[in-house]
JSON list of C-alpha atoms in Angstrom, two decimals:
[
{"chain": "A", "resi": 16, "resn": "MET", "atom": "CA", "xyz": [-30.13, -19.35, -22.21]},
{"chain": "A", "resi": 17, "resn": "ALA", "atom": "CA", "xyz": [-27.99, -22.37, -21.33]},
{"chain": "A", "resi": 18, "resn": "GLU", "atom": "CA", "xyz": [-24.87, -20.35, -22.94]},
{"chain": "A", "resi": 19, "resn": "LEU", "atom": "CA", "xyz": [-25.97, -17.55, -20.29]},
{"chain": "A", "resi": 20, "resn": "PHE", "atom": "CA", "xyz": [-25.92, -19.80, -17.60]},
{"chain": "A", "resi": 21, "resn": "ALA", "atom": "CA", "xyz": [-22.57, -21.11, -18.36]},
{"chain": "A", "resi": 22, "resn": "THR", "atom": "CA", "xyz": [-21.09, -17.61, -18.89]},
{"chain": "A", "resi": 23, "resn": "ALA", "atom": "CA", "xyz": [-22.67, -16.28, -15.54]},
{"chain": "A", "resi": 24, "resn": "LEU", "atom": "CA", "xyz": [-21.08, -19.34, -13.93]},
{"chain": "A", "resi": 25, "resn": "LEU", "atom": "CA", "xyz": [-17.43, -18.77, -15.61]},
{"chain": "A", "resi": 26, "resn": "LEU", "atom": "CA", "xyz": [-17.74, -15.29, -14.33]},
{"chain": "A", "resi": 27, "resn": "ASP", "atom": "CA", "xyz": [-18.71, -16.26, -10.75]},
{"chain": "A", "resi": 28, "resn": "ILE", "atom": "CA", "xyz": [-15.87, -19.05, -10.75]},
{"chain": "A", "resi": 29, "resn": "GLY", "atom": "CA", "xyz": [-13.34, -16.07, -11.96]},
{"chain": "A", "resi": 30, "resn": "SER", "atom": "CA", "xyz": [-14.62, -13.69, -9.25]},
{"chain": "A", "resi": 31, "resn": "TRP", "atom": "CA", "xyz": [-14.42, -16.20, -6.61]},
{"chain": "A", "resi": 32, "resn": "THR", "atom": "CA", "xyz": [-10.75, -17.45, -7.42]},
{"chain": "A", "resi": 33, "resn": "LEU", "atom": "CA", "xyz": [-9.66, -13.82, -7.84]},
{"chain": "A", "resi": 34, "resn": "ILE", "atom": "CA", "xyz": [-11.39, -12.75, -4.69]},
{"chain": "A", "resi": 35, "resn": "LEU", "atom": "CA", "xyz": [-9.98, -15.57, -2.34]},
{"chain": "A", "resi": 36, "resn": "LEU", "atom": "CA", "xyz": [-6.57, -14.84, -4.00]},
{"chain": "A", "resi": 37, "resn": "GLY", "atom": "CA", "xyz": [-6.48, -11.31, -3.03]},
{"chain": "A", "resi": 38, "resn": "GLY", "atom": "CA", "xyz": [-7.83, -12.26, 0.30]},
{"chain": "A", "resi": 39, "resn": "PHE", "atom": "CA", "xyz": [-4.71, -14.63, 0.52]},
{"chain": "A", "resi": 40, "resn": "PHE", "atom": "CA", "xyz": [-2.18, -12.13, -0.34]},
{"chain": "A", "resi": 41, "resn": "SER", "atom": "CA", "xyz": [-3.52, -9.61, 1.55]},
{"chain": "A", "resi": 42, "resn": "ILE", "atom": "CA", "xyz": [-3.45, -11.62, 4.98]},
{"chain": "A", "resi": 43, "resn": "VAL", "atom": "CA", "xyz": [-0.08, -12.97, 4.23]},
{"chain": "A", "resi": 44, "resn": "GLY", "atom": "CA", "xyz": [0.95, -9.15, 3.77]},
{"chain": "A", "resi": 45, "resn": "GLY", "atom": "CA", "xyz": [-0.82, -8.47, 7.18]},
{"chain": "A", "resi": 46, "resn": "ILE", "atom": "CA", "xyz": [1.19, -11.66, 8.56]},
{"chain": "A", "resi": 47, "resn": "GLY", "atom": "CA", "xyz": [4.24, -10.20, 7.12]},
{"chain": "A", "resi": 48, "resn": "LEU", "atom": "CA", "xyz": [3.84, -6.77, 8.73]},
{"chain": "A", "resi": 49, "resn": "ILE", "atom": "CA", "xyz": [3.60, -8.37, 12.17]},
{"chain": "A", "resi": 50, "resn": "ARG", "atom": "CA", "xyz": [6.50, -10.81, 11.60]},
{"chain": "A", "resi": 51, "resn": "LEU", "atom": "CA", "xyz": [9.13, -9.47, 9.68]},
{"chain": "A", "resi": 52, "resn": "PRO", "atom": "CA", "xyz": [12.27, -7.86, 11.58]},
{"chain": "A", "resi": 53, "resn": "ASP", "atom": "CA", "xyz": [12.61, -4.53, 10.63]},
{"chain": "A", "resi": 54, "resn": "PHE", "atom": "CA", "xyz": [10.83, -1.38, 8.80]},
{"chain": "A", "resi": 55, "resn": "TYR", "atom": "CA", "xyz": [12.35, -2.05, 5.43]},
{"chain": "A", "resi": 56, "resn": "SER", "atom": "CA", "xyz": [11.36, -5.73, 5.21]},
{"chain": "A", "resi": 57, "resn": "ARG", "atom": "CA", "xyz": [8.06, -4.72, 6.39]},
{"chain": "A", "resi": 58, "resn": "LEU", "atom": "CA", "xyz": [7.84, -2.07, 3.60]},
{"chain": "A", "resi": 59, "resn": "HIS", "atom": "CA", "xyz": [7.75, -5.25, 1.40]},
{"chain": "A", "resi": 60, "resn": "ALA", "atom": "CA", "xyz": [4.81, -7.20, 3.24]},
{"chain": "A", "resi": 61, "resn": "ALA", "atom": "CA", "xyz": [2.86, -3.88, 3.07]},
{"chain": "A", "resi": 62, "resn": "GLY", "atom": "CA", "xyz": [3.35, -3.64, -0.39]},
{"chain": "A", "resi": 63, "resn": "ILE", "atom": "CA", "xyz": [2.23, -6.97, -1.58]},
{"chain": "A", "resi": 64, "resn": "ALA", "atom": "CA", "xyz": [-1.04, -6.28, 0.49]},
{"chain": "A", "resi": 65, "resn": "ASP", "atom": "CA", "xyz": [-1.34, -3.19, -0.87]},
{"chain": "A", "resi": 66, "resn": "THR", "atom": "CA", "xyz": [-1.10, -3.59, -4.56]},
{"chain": "A", "resi": 67, "resn": "LEU", "atom": "CA", "xyz": [-1.15, -7.21, -5.09]},
{"chain": "A", "resi": 68, "resn": "GLY", "atom": "CA", "xyz": [-4.09, -7.84, -2.65]},
{"chain": "A", "resi": 69, "resn": "ALA", "atom": "CA", "xyz": [-5.97, -4.62, -3.55]},
{"chain": "A", "resi": 70, "resn": "ALA", "atom": "CA", "xyz": [-5.69, -5.31, -7.51]},
{"chain": "A", "resi": 71, "resn": "LEU", "atom": "CA", "xyz": [-6.95, -8.91, -7.15]},
{"chain": "A", "resi": 72, "resn": "ILE", "atom": "CA", "xyz": [-9.79, -7.98, -5.04]},
{"chain": "A", "resi": 73, "resn": "ILE", "atom": "CA", "xyz": [-10.87, -5.18, -7.37]},
{"chain": "A", "resi": 74, "resn": "SER", "atom": "CA", "xyz": [-10.35, -7.47, -10.38]},
{"chain": "A", "resi": 75, "resn": "GLY", "atom": "CA", "xyz": [-12.89, -10.00, -8.65]},
{"chain": "A", "resi": 76, "resn": "MET", "atom": "CA", "xyz": [-15.33, -7.44, -8.25]},
{"chain": "A", "resi": 77, "resn": "VAL", "atom": "CA", "xyz": [-15.04, -5.95, -11.60]},
{"chain": "A", "resi": 78, "resn": "LEU", "atom": "CA", "xyz": [-15.80, -9.40, -13.05]},
{"chain": "A", "resi": 79, "resn": "GLN", "atom": "CA", "xyz": [-19.29, -9.02, -11.31]},
{"chain": "A", "resi": 80, "resn": "THR", "atom": "CA", "xyz": [-19.99, -5.62, -12.94]},
{"chain": "A", "resi": 81, "resn": "HIS", "atom": "CA", "xyz": [-21.86, -5.30, -16.12]},
{"chain": "A", "resi": 82, "resn": "GLY", "atom": "CA", "xyz": [-19.70, -2.83, -18.16]},
{"chain": "A", "resi": 83, "resn": "ASP", "atom": "CA", "xyz": [-21.48, 0.20, -17.11]},
{"chain": "A", "resi": 84, "resn": "GLY", "atom": "CA", "xyz": [-20.30, 3.29, -14.81]},
{"chain": "A", "resi": 85, "resn": "VAL", "atom": "CA", "xyz": [-19.57, 0.79, -11.81]},
{"chain": "A", "resi": 86, "resn": "THR", "atom": "CA", "xyz": [-17.01, -0.78, -14.02]},
{"chain": "A", "resi": 87, "resn": "ILE", "atom": "CA", "xyz": [-15.34, 2.47, -14.61]},
{"chain": "A", "resi": 88, "resn": "ARG", "atom": "CA", "xyz": [-15.61, 3.59, -11.05]},
{"chain": "A", "resi": 89, "resn": "LEU", "atom": "CA", "xyz": [-13.80, 0.20, -9.95]},
{"chain": "A", "resi": 90, "resn": "LEU", "atom": "CA", "xyz": [-11.17, 0.75, -12.55]},
{"chain": "A", "resi": 91, "resn": "LEU", "atom": "CA", "xyz": [-10.83, 4.13, -11.42]},
{"chain": "A", "resi": 92, "resn": "ILE", "atom": "CA", "xyz": [-10.00, 3.10, -7.76]},
{"chain": "A", "resi": 93, "resn": "GLY", "atom": "CA", "xyz": [-7.80, 0.10, -8.65]},
{"chain": "A", "resi": 94, "resn": "SER", "atom": "CA", "xyz": [-5.64, 2.18, -10.93]},
{"chain": "A", "resi": 95, "resn": "PHE", "atom": "CA", "xyz": [-5.40, 5.08, -8.02]},
{"chain": "A", "resi": 96, "resn": "ILE", "atom": "CA", "xyz": [-4.03, 2.49, -5.51]},
{"chain": "A", "resi": 97, "resn": "PHE", "atom": "CA", "xyz": [-1.74, 1.25, -7.80]},
{"chain": "A", "resi": 98, "resn": "LEU", "atom": "CA", "xyz": [-0.49, 4.44, -8.37]},
{"chain": "A", "resi": 99, "resn": "THR", "atom": "CA", "xyz": [-0.41, 6.06, -4.85]},
{"chain": "A", "resi": 100, "resn": "SER", "atom": "CA", "xyz": [0.50, 2.97, -2.92]},
{"chain": "A", "resi": 101, "resn": "PRO", "atom": "CA", "xyz": [3.79, 2.44, -4.30]},
{"chain": "A", "resi": 102, "resn": "THR", "atom": "CA", "xyz": [4.29, 6.01, -4.27]},
{"chain": "A", "resi": 103, "resn": "SER", "atom": "CA", "xyz": [3.83, 6.39, -0.64]},
{"chain": "A", "resi": 104, "resn": "THR", "atom": "CA", "xyz": [5.75, 3.29, 0.17]},
{"chain": "A", "resi": 105, "resn": "HIS", "atom": "CA", "xyz": [8.79, 5.08, -1.45]},
{"chain": "A", "resi": 106, "resn": "ALA", "atom": "CA", "xyz": [8.44, 8.29, 0.06]},
{"chain": "A", "resi": 107, "resn": "LEU", "atom": "CA", "xyz": [8.11, 6.47, 3.64]},
{"chain": "A", "resi": 108, "resn": "ALA", "atom": "CA", "xyz": [11.37, 4.27, 2.58]},
{"chain": "A", "resi": 109, "resn": "ARG", "atom": "CA", "xyz": [12.95, 7.42, 1.45]},
{"chain": "A", "resi": 110, "resn": "ALA", "atom": "CA", "xyz": [12.20, 9.28, 4.56]},
{"chain": "A", "resi": 111, "resn": "ALA", "atom": "CA", "xyz": [13.33, 6.51, 6.78]},
{"chain": "A", "resi": 112, "resn": "LEU", "atom": "CA", "xyz": [16.42, 6.10, 5.24]},
{"chain": "A", "resi": 113, "resn": "ALA", "atom": "CA", "xyz": [17.26, 9.62, 5.59]},
{"chain": "A", "resi": 114, "resn": "THR", "atom": "CA", "xyz": [16.39, 9.85, 9.27]},
{"chain": "A", "resi": 115, "resn": "GLY", "atom": "CA", "xyz": [19.14, 6.99, 9.70]},
{"chain": "A", "resi": 116, "resn": "MET", "atom": "CA", "xyz": [16.42, 4.28, 10.63]},
{"chain": "A", "resi": 117, "resn": "PRO", "atom": "CA", "xyz": [19.26, 1.33, 11.31]},
{"chain": "A", "resi": 118, "resn": "HIS", "atom": "CA", "xyz": [18.87, -1.91, 9.20]},
{"chain": "A", "resi": 119, "resn": "TRP", "atom": "CA", "xyz": [18.24, -5.53, 10.57]},
{"chain": "A", "resi": 120, "resn": "ARG", "atom": "CA", "xyz": [21.63, -6.83, 11.86]},
{"chain": "A", "resi": 121, "resn": "ARG", "atom": "CA", "xyz": [21.64, -9.54, 8.98]},
{"chain": "A", "resi": 122, "resn": "SER", "atom": "CA", "xyz": [21.03, -7.08, 6.31]},
{"chain": "A", "resi": 123, "resn": "VAL", "atom": "CA", "xyz": [23.18, -7.08, 3.18]},
{"chain": "A", "resi": 124, "resn": "ASP", "atom": "CA", "xyz": [24.96, -3.95, 2.45]},
{"chain": "A", "resi": 125, "resn": "ASP", "atom": "CA", "xyz": [23.49, -2.94, -0.74]},
{"chain": "A", "resi": 126, "resn": "GLY", "atom": "CA", "xyz": [25.81, 0.29, -1.25]},
{"chain": "A", "resi": 127, "resn": "ILE", "atom": "CA", "xyz": [23.36, 3.19, -0.34]},
{"chain": "A", "resi": 128, "resn": "ASP", "atom": "CA", "xyz": [24.93, 5.16, 2.31]},
{"chain": "A", "resi": 129, "resn": "ILE", "atom": "CA", "xyz": [22.68, 7.22, 4.71]},
{"chain": "A", "resi": 130, "resn": "GLU", "atom": "CA", "xyz": [24.65, 10.41, 4.12]},
{"chain": "A", "resi": 131, "resn": "SER", "atom": "CA", "xyz": [23.85, 10.73, 0.36]},
{"chain": "A", "resi": 132, "resn": "ALA", "atom": "CA", "xyz": [20.35, 9.94, 1.25]},
{"chain": "A", "resi": 133, "resn": "ASN", "atom": "CA", "xyz": [20.38, 13.14, 3.67]},
{"chain": "A", "resi": 134, "resn": "ARG", "atom": "CA", "xyz": [21.62, 15.18, 1.13]},
{"chain": "A", "resi": 135, "resn": "ASP", "atom": "CA", "xyz": [17.83, 14.87, -1.00]},
{"chain": "A", "resi": 136, "resn": "ASP", "atom": "CA", "xyz": [20.34, 13.96, -4.53]},
{"chain": "A", "resi": 137, "resn": "LEU", "atom": "CA", "xyz": [19.67, 10.35, -4.45]},
{"chain": "A", "resi": 138, "resn": "THR", "atom": "CA", "xyz": [19.83, 9.39, -7.78]},
{"chain": "A", "resi": 139, "resn": "ALA", "atom": "CA", "xyz": [21.03, 6.56, -9.98]},
{"chain": "A", "resi": 140, "resn": "SER", "atom": "CA", "xyz": [24.80, 7.53, -9.34]},
{"chain": "A", "resi": 141, "resn": "SER", "atom": "CA", "xyz": [24.58, 6.79, -5.72]},
{"chain": "A", "resi": 142, "resn": "ILE", "atom": "CA", "xyz": [22.54, 4.12, -5.57]},
{"chain": "A", "resi": 143, "resn": "GLY", "atom": "CA", "xyz": [24.40, 2.21, -8.72]},
{"chain": "A", "resi": 144, "resn": "ASP", "atom": "CA", "xyz": [27.52, 0.91, -7.22]},
{"chain": "A", "resi": 145, "resn": "SER", "atom": "CA", "xyz": [29.43, 0.74, -4.18]},
{"chain": "A", "resi": 146, "resn": "PRO", "atom": "CA", "xyz": [33.05, 2.33, -3.80]},
{"chain": "A", "resi": 147, "resn": "ASN", "atom": "CA", "xyz": [33.94, -1.30, -3.25]},
{"chain": "A", "resi": 148, "resn": "THR", "atom": "CA", "xyz": [32.97, -2.56, -6.36]},
{"chain": "A", "resi": 149, "resn": "SER", "atom": "CA", "xyz": [33.79, 0.08, -8.78]},
{"chain": "A", "resi": 150, "resn": "ALA", "atom": "CA", "xyz": [37.09, -1.20, -10.91]},
{"chain": "A", "resi": 151, "resn": "ASP", "atom": "CA", "xyz": [39.48, 1.79, -10.94]},
{"chain": "A", "resi": 152, "resn": "VAL", "atom": "CA", "xyz": [40.01, 1.57, -7.15]},
{"chain": "B", "resi": 27, "resn": "MET", "atom": "CA", "xyz": [-18.42, -13.91, -2.34]},
{"chain": "B", "resi": 28, "resn": "PHE", "atom": "CA", "xyz": [-18.18, -10.27, -1.17]},
{"chain": "B", "resi": 29, "resn": "THR", "atom": "CA", "xyz": [-18.57, -11.70, 2.65]},
{"chain": "B", "resi": 30, "resn": "ALA", "atom": "CA", "xyz": [-15.28, -13.49, 1.91]},
{"chain": "B", "resi": 31, "resn": "ALA", "atom": "CA", "xyz": [-13.68, -10.60, 0.70]},
{"chain": "B", "resi": 32, "resn": "VAL", "atom": "CA", "xyz": [-14.73, -8.48, 3.59]},
{"chain": "B", "resi": 33, "resn": "VAL", "atom": "CA", "xyz": [-13.70, -11.08, 6.15]},
{"chain": "B", "resi": 34, "resn": "ALA", "atom": "CA", "xyz": [-10.18, -10.91, 4.60]},
{"chain": "B", "resi": 35, "resn": "ILE", "atom": "CA", "xyz": [-10.03, -7.37, 4.50]},
{"chain": "B", "resi": 36, "resn": "LEU", "atom": "CA", "xyz": [-11.12, -6.96, 8.19]},
{"chain": "B", "resi": 37, "resn": "VAL", "atom": "CA", "xyz": [-8.39, -9.79, 9.35]},
{"chain": "B", "resi": 38, "resn": "THR", "atom": "CA", "xyz": [-5.84, -7.78, 7.40]},
{"chain": "B", "resi": 39, "resn": "MET", "atom": "CA", "xyz": [-6.68, -4.53, 8.97]},
{"chain": "B", "resi": 40, "resn": "GLY", "atom": "CA", "xyz": [-6.96, -6.14, 12.23]},
{"chain": "B", "resi": 41, "resn": "LEU", "atom": "CA", "xyz": [-3.24, -7.22, 11.65]},
{"chain": "B", "resi": 42, "resn": "ALA", "atom": "CA", "xyz": [-1.92, -3.98, 10.22]},
{"chain": "B", "resi": 43, "resn": "LEU", "atom": "CA", "xyz": [-3.70, -1.93, 13.04]},
{"chain": "B", "resi": 44, "resn": "SER", "atom": "CA", "xyz": [-1.90, -4.18, 15.70]},
{"chain": "B", "resi": 45, "resn": "ARG", "atom": "CA", "xyz": [1.33, -3.35, 14.02]},
{"chain": "B", "resi": 46, "resn": "ALA", "atom": "CA", "xyz": [0.37, 0.11, 14.20]},
{"chain": "B", "resi": 47, "resn": "LEU", "atom": "CA", "xyz": [-0.03, -0.12, 17.78]},
{"chain": "B", "resi": 48, "resn": "MET", "atom": "CA", "xyz": [3.10, -2.17, 18.57]},
{"chain": "B", "resi": 49, "resn": "GLY", "atom": "CA", "xyz": [5.18, -0.27, 15.80]},
{"chain": "B", "resi": 50, "resn": "PRO", "atom": "CA", "xyz": [8.73, 0.78, 17.58]},
{"chain": "B", "resi": 51, "resn": "THR", "atom": "CA", "xyz": [9.14, 3.81, 15.13]},
{"chain": "B", "resi": 52, "resn": "VAL", "atom": "CA", "xyz": [6.88, 6.15, 13.57]},
{"chain": "B", "resi": 53, "resn": "PHE", "atom": "CA", "xyz": [7.48, 5.16, 10.28]},
{"chain": "B", "resi": 54, "resn": "ASP", "atom": "CA", "xyz": [5.82, 1.63, 10.98]},
{"chain": "B", "resi": 55, "resn": "ARG", "atom": "CA", "xyz": [2.65, 3.35, 12.35]},
{"chain": "B", "resi": 56, "resn": "ILE", "atom": "CA", "xyz": [2.68, 5.19, 9.32]},
{"chain": "B", "resi": 57, "resn": "LEU", "atom": "CA", "xyz": [3.12, 2.07, 7.14]},
{"chain": "B", "resi": 58, "resn": "SER", "atom": "CA", "xyz": [0.47, 0.44, 8.68]},
{"chain": "B", "resi": 59, "resn": "LEU", "atom": "CA", "xyz": [-2.15, 3.42, 8.82]},
{"chain": "B", "resi": 60, "resn": "ASN", "atom": "CA", "xyz": [-1.35, 3.89, 4.91]},
{"chain": "B", "resi": 61, "resn": "MET", "atom": "CA", "xyz": [-2.15, 0.02, 4.48]},
{"chain": "B", "resi": 62, "resn": "VAL", "atom": "CA", "xyz": [-5.29, 0.47, 6.49]},
{"chain": "B", "resi": 63, "resn": "GLY", "atom": "CA", "xyz": [-6.29, 3.32, 4.61]},
{"chain": "B", "resi": 64, "resn": "THR", "atom": "CA", "xyz": [-5.99, 1.07, 1.36]},
{"chain": "B", "resi": 65, "resn": "LYS", "atom": "CA", "xyz": [-7.79, -1.50, 2.91]},
{"chain": "B", "resi": 66, "resn": "THR", "atom": "CA", "xyz": [-10.61, 0.90, 3.82]},
{"chain": "B", "resi": 67, "resn": "THR", "atom": "CA", "xyz": [-11.01, 1.68, 0.39]},
{"chain": "B", "resi": 68, "resn": "LEU", "atom": "CA", "xyz": [-11.49, -2.06, -0.42]},
{"chain": "B", "resi": 69, "resn": "LEU", "atom": "CA", "xyz": [-13.79, -2.33, 2.19]},
{"chain": "B", "resi": 70, "resn": "ILE", "atom": "CA", "xyz": [-16.27, 0.35, 1.19]},
{"chain": "B", "resi": 71, "resn": "ALA", "atom": "CA", "xyz": [-16.34, -1.04, -2.17]},
{"chain": "B", "resi": 72, "resn": "ALA", "atom": "CA", "xyz": [-16.80, -4.69, -0.91]},
{"chain": "B", "resi": 73, "resn": "LEU", "atom": "CA", "xyz": [-19.67, -3.34, 1.51]},
{"chain": "B", "resi": 74, "resn": "GLY", "atom": "CA", "xyz": [-21.15, -1.10, -1.54]},
{"chain": "B", "resi": 75, "resn": "PHE", "atom": "CA", "xyz": [-21.64, -4.56, -3.43]},
{"chain": "B", "resi": 76, "resn": "LEU", "atom": "CA", "xyz": [-22.90, -6.38, -0.36]},
{"chain": "B", "resi": 77, "resn": "ALA", "atom": "CA", "xyz": [-25.53, -3.76, 0.07]},
{"chain": "B", "resi": 78, "resn": "GLU", "atom": "CA", "xyz": [-26.29, -3.58, -3.50]},
{"chain": "B", "resi": 79, "resn": "ARG", "atom": "CA", "xyz": [-25.58, 0.47, -3.58]},
{"chain": "B", "resi": 80, "resn": "PRO", "atom": "CA", "xyz": [-23.18, 1.29, -6.13]},
{"chain": "B", "resi": 81, "resn": "GLU", "atom": "CA", "xyz": [-23.02, 4.79, -4.87]},
{"chain": "B", "resi": 82, "resn": "PHE", "atom": "CA", "xyz": [-20.74, 3.56, -2.06]},
{"chain": "B", "resi": 83, "resn": "LEU", "atom": "CA", "xyz": [-17.84, 3.33, -4.79]},
{"chain": "B", "resi": 84, "resn": "ASP", "atom": "CA", "xyz": [-17.76, 6.94, -5.34]},
{"chain": "B", "resi": 85, "resn": "ILE", "atom": "CA", "xyz": [-17.17, 7.14, -1.47]},
{"chain": "B", "resi": 86, "resn": "ALA", "atom": "CA", "xyz": [-14.43, 4.83, -1.90]},
{"chain": "B", "resi": 87, "resn": "ILE", "atom": "CA", "xyz": [-12.80, 6.97, -4.72]},
{"chain": "B", "resi": 88, "resn": "VAL", "atom": "CA", "xyz": [-12.83, 10.13, -2.24]},
{"chain": "B", "resi": 89, "resn": "TYR", "atom": "CA", "xyz": [-11.40, 7.87, 0.66]},
{"chain": "B", "resi": 90, "resn": "ALA", "atom": "CA", "xyz": [-8.74, 6.63, -1.49]},
{"chain": "B", "resi": 91, "resn": "LEU", "atom": "CA", "xyz": [-7.68, 10.40, -2.79]},
{"chain": "B", "resi": 92, "resn": "ILE", "atom": "CA", "xyz": [-7.66, 11.62, 0.96]},
{"chain": "B", "resi": 93, "resn": "ASN", "atom": "CA", "xyz": [-5.74, 8.71, 2.13]},
{"chain": "B", "resi": 94, "resn": "PHE", "atom": "CA", "xyz": [-2.68, 9.33, -0.03]},
{"chain": "B", "resi": 95, "resn": "ILE", "atom": "CA", "xyz": [-2.81, 13.38, 0.54]},
{"chain": "B", "resi": 96, "resn": "GLY", "atom": "CA", "xyz": [-3.01, 12.48, 4.25]},
{"chain": "B", "resi": 97, "resn": "SER", "atom": "CA", "xyz": [-0.13, 9.95, 4.63]},
{"chain": "B", "resi": 98, "resn": "ILE", "atom": "CA", "xyz": [2.03, 12.45, 2.17]},
{"chain": "B", "resi": 99, "resn": "ALA", "atom": "CA", "xyz": [1.05, 15.06, 4.45]},
{"chain": "B", "resi": 100, "resn": "VAL", "atom": "CA", "xyz": [2.04, 13.42, 7.89]},
{"chain": "B", "resi": 101, "resn": "LEU", "atom": "CA", "xyz": [5.38, 12.22, 6.31]},
{"chain": "B", "resi": 102, "resn": "LYS", "atom": "CA", "xyz": [6.23, 16.16, 5.30]},
{"chain": "B", "resi": 103, "resn": "PHE", "atom": "CA", "xyz": [5.05, 17.03, 8.89]},
{"chain": "B", "resi": 104, "resn": "ILE", "atom": "CA", "xyz": [7.78, 14.41, 10.27]},
{"chain": "B", "resi": 105, "resn": "LYS", "atom": "CA", "xyz": [10.38, 15.42, 7.97]},
{"chain": "B", "resi": 106, "resn": "TYR", "atom": "CA", "xyz": [10.06, 18.97, 8.31]},
{"chain": "B", "resi": 107, "resn": "ARG", "atom": "CA", "xyz": [7.95, 19.92, 11.29]},
{"chain": "B", "resi": 108, "resn": "ASP", "atom": "CA", "xyz": [6.15, 22.25, 9.30]},
{"chain": "B", "resi": 109, "resn": "LEU", "atom": "CA", "xyz": [3.62, 21.61, 6.51]},
{"chain": "B", "resi": 110, "resn": "SER", "atom": "CA", "xyz": [4.37, 24.78, 4.41]},
{"chain": "B", "resi": 111, "resn": "ALA", "atom": "CA", "xyz": [7.84, 23.86, 4.13]},
{"chain": "B", "resi": 112, "resn": "SER", "atom": "CA", "xyz": [9.40, 24.15, 0.40]},
{"chain": "B", "resi": 113, "resn": "GLY", "atom": "CA", "xyz": [11.39, 20.83, 0.49]},
{"chain": "B", "resi": 114, "resn": "ASP", "atom": "CA", "xyz": [14.61, 22.54, -0.20]},
{"chain": "B", "resi": 115, "resn": "VAL", "atom": "CA", "xyz": [16.45, 20.43, 1.86]},
{"chain": "B", "resi": 116, "resn": "GLN", "atom": "CA", "xyz": [20.11, 21.92, 1.13]},
{"chain": "B", "resi": 117, "resn": "ASN", "atom": "CA", "xyz": [19.43, 25.39, 1.98]},
{"chain": "B", "resi": 118, "resn": "GLY", "atom": "CA", "xyz": [17.47, 24.93, 4.75]},
{"chain": "B", "resi": 119, "resn": "ARG", "atom": "CA", "xyz": [15.75, 23.45, 7.80]},
{"chain": "B", "resi": 120, "resn": "ALA", "atom": "CA", "xyz": [15.69, 19.83, 7.42]}
]
């Protein structure tokens, strides 16, 4: 009996920790969404809130279930958010780059030119090396 | 415990909504709406735990599916102005 109580207490502590951490990251992501200077950096804030915050909160909830259908549903929701949220963030970033959305004035050039993003062949070759750094110039 | 989760989710949704209202470009608004959708999924799940009605989780699953399809559809509409576009950018209309 005492062991059962101890286990429940441990699970409660774990749930509290995970949910509070998840809430913290989620609120930090929200603040970042307000405060960061341009669209591309706001993507980063939204990514934190969408993946880390959501995953931590859902893990906290999973600890409160009893290994039945509820657990499976929660894990399904978690894995689905974990798959789709980065996908739509990537699609957003790509669409914004193809539209020619300007960077923040203090951003560092990463060698991706907007023209090649417009051509719909944004592959590893166009991301990899900028012309200035290639050795055979 | 779930009350704390609900409060944190609601605060985040408020912040994201204010960015969606301020957002200088349409992409900022889509980003914020996507985040609000994710948080709504979590909110439905947490409310299901608060009300002790686990069937809320099914609604949360459906909401997550619709949210993803919806944001991709809005993105495609903005890019091509046409939801039935083939996506062939080189030969076409983008």
